[in-house]
mmCIF file of C-alpha atoms in Angstrom:
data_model
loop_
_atom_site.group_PDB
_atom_site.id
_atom_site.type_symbol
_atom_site.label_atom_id
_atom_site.label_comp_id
_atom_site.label_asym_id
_atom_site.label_seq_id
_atom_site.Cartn_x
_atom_site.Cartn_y
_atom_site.Cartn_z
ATOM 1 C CA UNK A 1 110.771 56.214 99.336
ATOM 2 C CA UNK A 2 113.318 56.235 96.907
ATOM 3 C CA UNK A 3 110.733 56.119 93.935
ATOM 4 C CA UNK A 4 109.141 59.936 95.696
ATOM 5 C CA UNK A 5 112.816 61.475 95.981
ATOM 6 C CA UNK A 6 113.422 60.521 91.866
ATOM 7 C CA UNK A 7 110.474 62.653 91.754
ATOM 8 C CA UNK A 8 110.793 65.592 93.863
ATOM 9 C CA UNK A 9 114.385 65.928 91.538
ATOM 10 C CA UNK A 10 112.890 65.715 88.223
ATOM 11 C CA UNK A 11 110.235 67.965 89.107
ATOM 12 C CA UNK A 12 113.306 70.732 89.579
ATOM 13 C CA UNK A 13 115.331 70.052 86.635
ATOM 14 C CA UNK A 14 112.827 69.103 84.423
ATOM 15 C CA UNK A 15 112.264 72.905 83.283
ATOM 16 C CA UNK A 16 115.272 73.354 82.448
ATOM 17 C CA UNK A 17 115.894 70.232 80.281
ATOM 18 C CA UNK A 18 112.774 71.349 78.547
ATOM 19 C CA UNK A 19 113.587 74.741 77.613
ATOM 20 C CA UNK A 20 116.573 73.506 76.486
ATOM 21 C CA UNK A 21 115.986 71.256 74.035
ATOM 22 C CA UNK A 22 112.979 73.688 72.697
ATOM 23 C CA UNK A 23 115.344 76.432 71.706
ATOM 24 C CA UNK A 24 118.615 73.452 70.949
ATOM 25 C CA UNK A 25 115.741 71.810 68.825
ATOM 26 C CA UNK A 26 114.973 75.284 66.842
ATOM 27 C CA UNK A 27 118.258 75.377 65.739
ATOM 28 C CA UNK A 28 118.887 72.190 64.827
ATOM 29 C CA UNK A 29 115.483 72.267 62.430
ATOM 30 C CA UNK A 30 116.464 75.602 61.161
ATOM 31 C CA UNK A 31 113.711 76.936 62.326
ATOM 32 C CA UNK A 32 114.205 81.357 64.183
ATOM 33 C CA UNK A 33 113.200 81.034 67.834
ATOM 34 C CA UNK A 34 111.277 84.312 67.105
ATOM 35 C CA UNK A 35 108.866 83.168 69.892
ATOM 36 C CA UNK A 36 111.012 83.299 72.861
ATOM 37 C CA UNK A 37 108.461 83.609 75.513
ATOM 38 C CA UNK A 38 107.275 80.208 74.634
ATOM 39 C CA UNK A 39 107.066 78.801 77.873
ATOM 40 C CA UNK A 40 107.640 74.954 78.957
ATOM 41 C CA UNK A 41 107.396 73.274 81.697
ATOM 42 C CA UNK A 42 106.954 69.518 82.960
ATOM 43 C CA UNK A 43 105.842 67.895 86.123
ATOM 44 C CA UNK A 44 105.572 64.825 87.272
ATOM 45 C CA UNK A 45 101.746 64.626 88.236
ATOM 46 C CA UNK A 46 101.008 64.390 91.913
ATOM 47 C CA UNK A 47 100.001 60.814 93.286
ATOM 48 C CA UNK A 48 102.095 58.695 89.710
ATOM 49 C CA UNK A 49 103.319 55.568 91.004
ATOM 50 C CA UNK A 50 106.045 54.160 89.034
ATOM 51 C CA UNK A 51 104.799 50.848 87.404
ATOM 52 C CA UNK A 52 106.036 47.320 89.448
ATOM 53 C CA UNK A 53 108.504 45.607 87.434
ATOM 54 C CA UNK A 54 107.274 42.965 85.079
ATOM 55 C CA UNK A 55 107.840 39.488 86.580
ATOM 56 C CA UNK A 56 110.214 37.664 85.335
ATOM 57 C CA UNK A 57 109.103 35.529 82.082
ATOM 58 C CA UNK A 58 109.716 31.837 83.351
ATOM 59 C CA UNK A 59 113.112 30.067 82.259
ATOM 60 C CA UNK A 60 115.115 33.024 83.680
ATOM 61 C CA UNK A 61 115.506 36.514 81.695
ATOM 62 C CA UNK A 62 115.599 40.350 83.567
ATOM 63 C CA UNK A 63 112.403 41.569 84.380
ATOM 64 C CA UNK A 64 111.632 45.228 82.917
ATOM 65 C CA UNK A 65 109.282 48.336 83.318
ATOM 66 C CA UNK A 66 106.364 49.518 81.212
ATOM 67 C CA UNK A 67 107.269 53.498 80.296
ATOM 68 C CA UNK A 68 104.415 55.528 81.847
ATOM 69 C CA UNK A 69 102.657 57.435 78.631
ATOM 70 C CA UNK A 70 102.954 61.348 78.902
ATOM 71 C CA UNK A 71 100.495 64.187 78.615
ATOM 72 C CA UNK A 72 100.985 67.690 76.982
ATOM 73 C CA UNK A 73 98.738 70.618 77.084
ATOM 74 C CA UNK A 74 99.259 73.590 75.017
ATOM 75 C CA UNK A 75 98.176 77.452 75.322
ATOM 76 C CA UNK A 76 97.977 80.011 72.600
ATOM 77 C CA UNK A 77 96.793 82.914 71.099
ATOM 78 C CA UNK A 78 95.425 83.007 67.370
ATOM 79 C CA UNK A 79 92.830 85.231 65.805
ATOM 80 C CA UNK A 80 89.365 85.656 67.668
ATOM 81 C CA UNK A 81 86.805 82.974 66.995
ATOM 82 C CA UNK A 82 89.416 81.030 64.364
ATOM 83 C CA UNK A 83 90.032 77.367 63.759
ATOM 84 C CA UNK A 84 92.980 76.447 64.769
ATOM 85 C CA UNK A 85 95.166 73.280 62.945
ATOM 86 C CA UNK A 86 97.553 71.037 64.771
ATOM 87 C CA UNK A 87 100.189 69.096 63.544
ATOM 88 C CA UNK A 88 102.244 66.203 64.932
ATOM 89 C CA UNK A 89 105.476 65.595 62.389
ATOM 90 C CA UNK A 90 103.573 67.226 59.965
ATOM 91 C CA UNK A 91 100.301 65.361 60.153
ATOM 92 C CA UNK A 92 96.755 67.034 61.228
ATOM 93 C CA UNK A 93 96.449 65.801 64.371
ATOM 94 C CA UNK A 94 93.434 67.677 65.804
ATOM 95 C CA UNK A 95 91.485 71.394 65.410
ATOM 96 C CA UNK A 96 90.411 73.243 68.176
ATOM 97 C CA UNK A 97 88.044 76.220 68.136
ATOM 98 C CA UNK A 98 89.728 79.503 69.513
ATOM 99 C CA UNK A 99 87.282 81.985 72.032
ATOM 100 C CA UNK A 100 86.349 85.506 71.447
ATOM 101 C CA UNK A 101 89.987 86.979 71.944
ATOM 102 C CA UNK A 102 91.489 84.473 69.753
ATOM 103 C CA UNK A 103 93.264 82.391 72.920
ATOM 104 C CA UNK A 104 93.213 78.663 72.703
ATOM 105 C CA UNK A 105 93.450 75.263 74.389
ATOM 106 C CA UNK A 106 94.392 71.797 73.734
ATOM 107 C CA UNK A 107 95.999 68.600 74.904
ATOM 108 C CA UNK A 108 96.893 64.893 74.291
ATOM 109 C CA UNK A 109 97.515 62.287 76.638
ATOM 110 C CA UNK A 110 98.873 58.250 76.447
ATOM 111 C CA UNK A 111 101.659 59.675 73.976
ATOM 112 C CA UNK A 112 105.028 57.743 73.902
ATOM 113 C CA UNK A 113 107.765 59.414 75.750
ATOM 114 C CA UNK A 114 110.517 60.551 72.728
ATOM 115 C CA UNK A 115 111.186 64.038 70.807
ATOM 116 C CA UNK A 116 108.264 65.553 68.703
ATOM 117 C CA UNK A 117 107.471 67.861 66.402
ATOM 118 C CA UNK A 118 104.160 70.015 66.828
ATOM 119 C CA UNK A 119 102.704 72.677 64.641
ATOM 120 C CA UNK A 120 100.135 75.160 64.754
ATOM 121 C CA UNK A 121 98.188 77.539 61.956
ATOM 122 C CA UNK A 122 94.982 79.738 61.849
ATOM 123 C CA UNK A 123 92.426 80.300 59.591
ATOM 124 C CA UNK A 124 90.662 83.614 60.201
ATOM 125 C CA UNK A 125 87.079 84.670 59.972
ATOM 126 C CA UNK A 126 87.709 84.882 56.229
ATOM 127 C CA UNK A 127 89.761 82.088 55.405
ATOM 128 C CA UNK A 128 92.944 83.643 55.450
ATOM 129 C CA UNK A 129 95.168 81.187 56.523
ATOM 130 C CA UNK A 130 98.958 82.024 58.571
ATOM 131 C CA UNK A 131 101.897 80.278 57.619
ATOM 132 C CA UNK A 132 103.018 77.334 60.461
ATOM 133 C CA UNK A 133 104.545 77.812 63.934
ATOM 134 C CA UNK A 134 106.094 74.512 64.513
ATOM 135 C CA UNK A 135 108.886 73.692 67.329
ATOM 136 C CA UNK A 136 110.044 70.061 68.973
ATOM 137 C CA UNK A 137 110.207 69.129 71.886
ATOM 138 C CA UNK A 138 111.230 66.145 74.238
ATOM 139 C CA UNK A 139 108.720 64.141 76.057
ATOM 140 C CA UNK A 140 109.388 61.912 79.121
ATOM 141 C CA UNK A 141 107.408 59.354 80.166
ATOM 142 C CA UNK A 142 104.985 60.264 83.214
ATOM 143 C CA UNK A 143 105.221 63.565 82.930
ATOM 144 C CA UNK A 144 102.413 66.157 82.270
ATOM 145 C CA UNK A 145 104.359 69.431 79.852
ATOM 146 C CA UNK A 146 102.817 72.894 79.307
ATOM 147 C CA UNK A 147 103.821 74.467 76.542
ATOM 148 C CA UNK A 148 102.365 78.129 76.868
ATOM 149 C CA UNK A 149 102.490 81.504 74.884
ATOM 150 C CA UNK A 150 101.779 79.771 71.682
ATOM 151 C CA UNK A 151 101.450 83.028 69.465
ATOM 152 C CA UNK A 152 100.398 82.366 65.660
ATOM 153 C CA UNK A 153 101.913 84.775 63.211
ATOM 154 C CA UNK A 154 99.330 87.359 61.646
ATOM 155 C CA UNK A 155 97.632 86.607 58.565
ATOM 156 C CA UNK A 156 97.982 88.901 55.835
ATOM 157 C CA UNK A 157 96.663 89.806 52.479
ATOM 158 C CA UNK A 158 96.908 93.267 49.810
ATOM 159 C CA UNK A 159 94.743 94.059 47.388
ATOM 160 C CA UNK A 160 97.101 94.655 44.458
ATOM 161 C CA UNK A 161 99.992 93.203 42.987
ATOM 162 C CA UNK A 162 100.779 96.337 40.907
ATOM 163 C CA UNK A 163 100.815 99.716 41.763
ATOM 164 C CA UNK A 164 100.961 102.718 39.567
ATOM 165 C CA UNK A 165 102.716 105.988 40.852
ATOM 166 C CA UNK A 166 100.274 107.476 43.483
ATOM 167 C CA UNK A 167 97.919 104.396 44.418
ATOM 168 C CA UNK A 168 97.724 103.280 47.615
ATOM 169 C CA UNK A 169 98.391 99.218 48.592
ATOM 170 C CA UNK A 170 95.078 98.285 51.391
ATOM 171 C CA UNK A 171 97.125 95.621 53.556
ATOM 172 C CA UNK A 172 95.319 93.711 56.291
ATOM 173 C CA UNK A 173 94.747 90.838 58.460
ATOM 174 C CA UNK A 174 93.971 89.206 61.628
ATOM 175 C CA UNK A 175 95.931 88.511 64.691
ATOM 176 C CA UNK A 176 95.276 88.415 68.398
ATOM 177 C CA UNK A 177 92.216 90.870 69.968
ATOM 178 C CA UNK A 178 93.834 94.770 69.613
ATOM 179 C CA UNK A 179 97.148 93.155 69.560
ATOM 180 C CA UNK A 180 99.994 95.683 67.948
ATOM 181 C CA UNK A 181 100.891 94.952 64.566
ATOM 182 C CA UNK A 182 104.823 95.710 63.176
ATOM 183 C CA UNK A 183 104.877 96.188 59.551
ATOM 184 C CA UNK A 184 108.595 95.999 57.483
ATOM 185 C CA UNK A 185 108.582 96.353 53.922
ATOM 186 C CA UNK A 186 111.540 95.605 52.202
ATOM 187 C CA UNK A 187 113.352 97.173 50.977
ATOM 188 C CA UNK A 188 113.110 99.919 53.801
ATOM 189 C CA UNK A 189 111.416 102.515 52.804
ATOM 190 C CA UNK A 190 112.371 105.954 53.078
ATOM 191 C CA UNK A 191 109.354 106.913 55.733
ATOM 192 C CA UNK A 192 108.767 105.424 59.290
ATOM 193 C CA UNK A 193 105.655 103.133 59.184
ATOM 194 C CA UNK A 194 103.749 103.524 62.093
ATOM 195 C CA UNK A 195 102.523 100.660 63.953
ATOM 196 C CA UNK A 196 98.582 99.690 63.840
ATOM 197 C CA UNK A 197 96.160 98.370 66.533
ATOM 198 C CA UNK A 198 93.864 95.657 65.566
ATOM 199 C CA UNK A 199 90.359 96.132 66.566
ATOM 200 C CA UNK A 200 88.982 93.821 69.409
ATOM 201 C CA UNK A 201 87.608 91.253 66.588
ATOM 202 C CA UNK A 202 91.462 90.782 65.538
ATOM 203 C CA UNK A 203 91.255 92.970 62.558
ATOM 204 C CA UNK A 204 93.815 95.611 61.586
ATOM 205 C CA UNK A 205 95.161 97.145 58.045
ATOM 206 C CA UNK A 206 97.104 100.291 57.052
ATOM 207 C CA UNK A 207 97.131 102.258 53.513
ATOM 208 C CA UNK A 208 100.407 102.301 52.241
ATOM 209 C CA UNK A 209 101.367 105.141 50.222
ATOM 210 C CA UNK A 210 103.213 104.734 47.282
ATOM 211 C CA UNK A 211 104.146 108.285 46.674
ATOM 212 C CA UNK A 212 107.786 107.667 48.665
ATOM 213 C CA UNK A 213 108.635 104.445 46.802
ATOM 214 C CA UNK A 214 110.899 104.211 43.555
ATOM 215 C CA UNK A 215 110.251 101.669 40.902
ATOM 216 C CA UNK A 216 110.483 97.720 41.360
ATOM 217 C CA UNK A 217 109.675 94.832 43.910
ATOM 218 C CA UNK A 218 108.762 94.793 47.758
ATOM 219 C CA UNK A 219 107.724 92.392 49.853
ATOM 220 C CA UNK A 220 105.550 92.909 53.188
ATOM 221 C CA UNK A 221 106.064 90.873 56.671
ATOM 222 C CA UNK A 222 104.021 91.904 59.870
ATOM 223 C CA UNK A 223 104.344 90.783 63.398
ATOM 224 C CA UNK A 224 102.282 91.200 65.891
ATOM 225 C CA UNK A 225 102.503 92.035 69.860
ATOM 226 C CA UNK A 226 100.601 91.523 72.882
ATOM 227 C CA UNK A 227 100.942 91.390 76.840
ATOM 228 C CA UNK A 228 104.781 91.181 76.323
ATOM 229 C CA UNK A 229 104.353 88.569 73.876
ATOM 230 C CA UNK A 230 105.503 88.837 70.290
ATOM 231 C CA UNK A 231 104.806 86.744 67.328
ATOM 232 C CA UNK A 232 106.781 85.451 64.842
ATOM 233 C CA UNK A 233 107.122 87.044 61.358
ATOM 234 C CA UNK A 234 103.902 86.526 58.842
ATOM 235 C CA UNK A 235 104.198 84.926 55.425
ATOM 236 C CA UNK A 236 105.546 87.384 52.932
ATOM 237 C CA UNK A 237 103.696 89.284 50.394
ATOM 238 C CA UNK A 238 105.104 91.051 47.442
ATOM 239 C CA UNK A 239 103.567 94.137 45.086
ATOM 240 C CA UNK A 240 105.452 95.522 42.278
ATOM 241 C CA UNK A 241 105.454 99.440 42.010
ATOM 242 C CA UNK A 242 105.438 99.969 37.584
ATOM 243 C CA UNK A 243 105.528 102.347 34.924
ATOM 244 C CA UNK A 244 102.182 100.686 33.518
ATOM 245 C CA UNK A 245 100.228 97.851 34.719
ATOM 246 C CA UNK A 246 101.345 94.690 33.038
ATOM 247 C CA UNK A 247 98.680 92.945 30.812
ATOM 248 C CA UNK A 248 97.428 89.601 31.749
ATOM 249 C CA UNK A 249 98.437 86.803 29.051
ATOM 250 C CA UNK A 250 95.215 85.914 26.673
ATOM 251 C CA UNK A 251 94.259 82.527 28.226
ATOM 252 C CA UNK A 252 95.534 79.534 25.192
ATOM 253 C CA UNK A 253 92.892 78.105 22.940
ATOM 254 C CA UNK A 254 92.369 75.245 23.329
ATOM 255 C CA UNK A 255 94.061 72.581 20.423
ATOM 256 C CA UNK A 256 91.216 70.896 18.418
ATOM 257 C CA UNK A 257 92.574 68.033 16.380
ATOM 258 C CA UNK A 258 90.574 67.638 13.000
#
C-alpha cells in the first residue's frame, strides 16, 4: 500500500534528519556539541496505521488528518544511584532514579510532533548538583526517537577558595562508575595533571599542589570519559592562590531606630 511504502522511506531517512537538526539545533542555541556520540534515531513503530481522514463536516469543506502523537525514550549515564532532573523548555518535567553504575532510563509518549528542547542534571549522593545538558530536537508525529549516550557532566566541588603558598586544593566529585576524569585548570599550569579514575561508586578527586603555581586566580573544569563516550565540560570552579588569606567582612549590625 502506498501508506507502508511512506513508511519503509521514512524509516531510512529519518536518522539522518534527526542527527541533523540535533547538532544544526546546538548551534543555533549556542549551545558546544561537546557530546557528539549522542545518538538519535527514529522509527516509525511496526503495525502504525495512518489515521482515516476525517469526514467531511456537512455543507462541503476538505476533510483532514489527526497528527499521530510521538514517543521518545532517552538513555544516559549520570552518577551511580543519583536523581536525575528532566526538563522540557526549561520546565521539570519528570525525575528518574539512576541504577548502581549511574545509567538511566526514561520516556514520554502522546507528545505533539514539533521541535523541543530537553534537559538533563544530577544530583549526587551528596547533593552536589552538575550544571544542565540540554539539546533540541525535532519530533514527527508517529514516530518512536531514541536519543542515547546521554552523558551528564561531572559534578565538582574544592575545599578552599584561598590557598597560601604550599597548601594543597582537595577537588572532587562524582561522575559515571570508574569513568576517567580530565582535569584543566586555567590558566595551564606549568605541570601535566594526570588523569584520575573514579571508584566504582562514581567518586574520584585529586590533590592539587600549589607549589608550581604563581600568584592570582584559576578556575577548574573536569570532564569525564567512559566506553568511548565523553562528557561535556563541568561547571567551573575558581580558588585564588594569595600572599595572606583575605579576612571575611564583620557581618553589619543591625540599625536600631530609637
Amino acid at each position: 500500500s502506498e501508506n507502508k511504502k511512506t513508511k519503509e522511506k521514512m524509516k531510512k531517512c529519518l536518522l539522518f534528519i534527526f542527527s541533523t537538526s540535533l547538532i544544526v539545533g546546538f548551534l543555533t542555541l549556542g549551545l558546544s556539541p561537546v557530546n557528539a556520540d549522542v545518538s538519535v534515531t527514529a522509527t516509525v513503530p511496526s503495525g502504525e496505521e495512518e489515521p482515516s481522514p476525517s469526514p467531511s463536516p456537512s455543507g462541503g469543506g476538505g476533510g483532514g488528518q489527526t497528527p499521530l502523537p510521538a514517543t521518545v525514550y532517552f538513555e544516559g549515564l549520570a552518577y551511580p544511584d543519583s536523581k536525575v532532573t528532566i526538563l522540557k523548555f526549561g520546565e521539570i518535567v519528570g525525575k528518574v532514579d539512576a541504577d548502581y553504575s549511574g545509567s538511566f532510563w526514561a520516556s514520554f509518549s502522546n507528545l505533539p510532533d514539533g521541535v523541543y528542547t530537553f534537559g538533563f542534571w544530577g544530583k549526587d549522593r551528596i547533593d552536589r548538583n552538575s550544571i544542565t545538558f540540554a539539546f533540541p530536537i525535532q519530533l514527527l508525529p508517529g514516530t518512536l526517537t531514541n536519543i542515547k549516550n546521554i552523558f551528564l557532566p561531572p559534578t565538582i566541588s574544592t575545599d578552599k577558595k584561598y590557598l597560601l603558598p604550599g597548601e594543597t586544593l582537595e577537588i572532587a566529585g562524582a561522575t559515571y562508575a570508574s569513568a576517567e576524569i580530565t582535569l584543566f585548570l586555567t590558566p595551564s599550569p606549568k605541570v601535566i595533571i594526570p588523569k584520575i579514575k573514579a571508584d566504582a561508586q562514581g567518586e574520584w578527586s585529586y590533590t592539587l599542589n600549589s607549589s608550581f603555581l604563581d600568584f592570582g586566580s584559576y578556575t577548574i573544569r573536569v570532564q569525564a570519559s567512559s566506553t568511548n563516550l565523553i562528557s561535556p565540560l563541568s561547571q567551573a570552579v575558581s580558588f585564588h592562590m594569595v600572599k595572606e588569606i583575605p579576612s571575611e567582612p564583620e557581618p553589619l549590625e543591625p540599625l536600631v531606630c530609637q
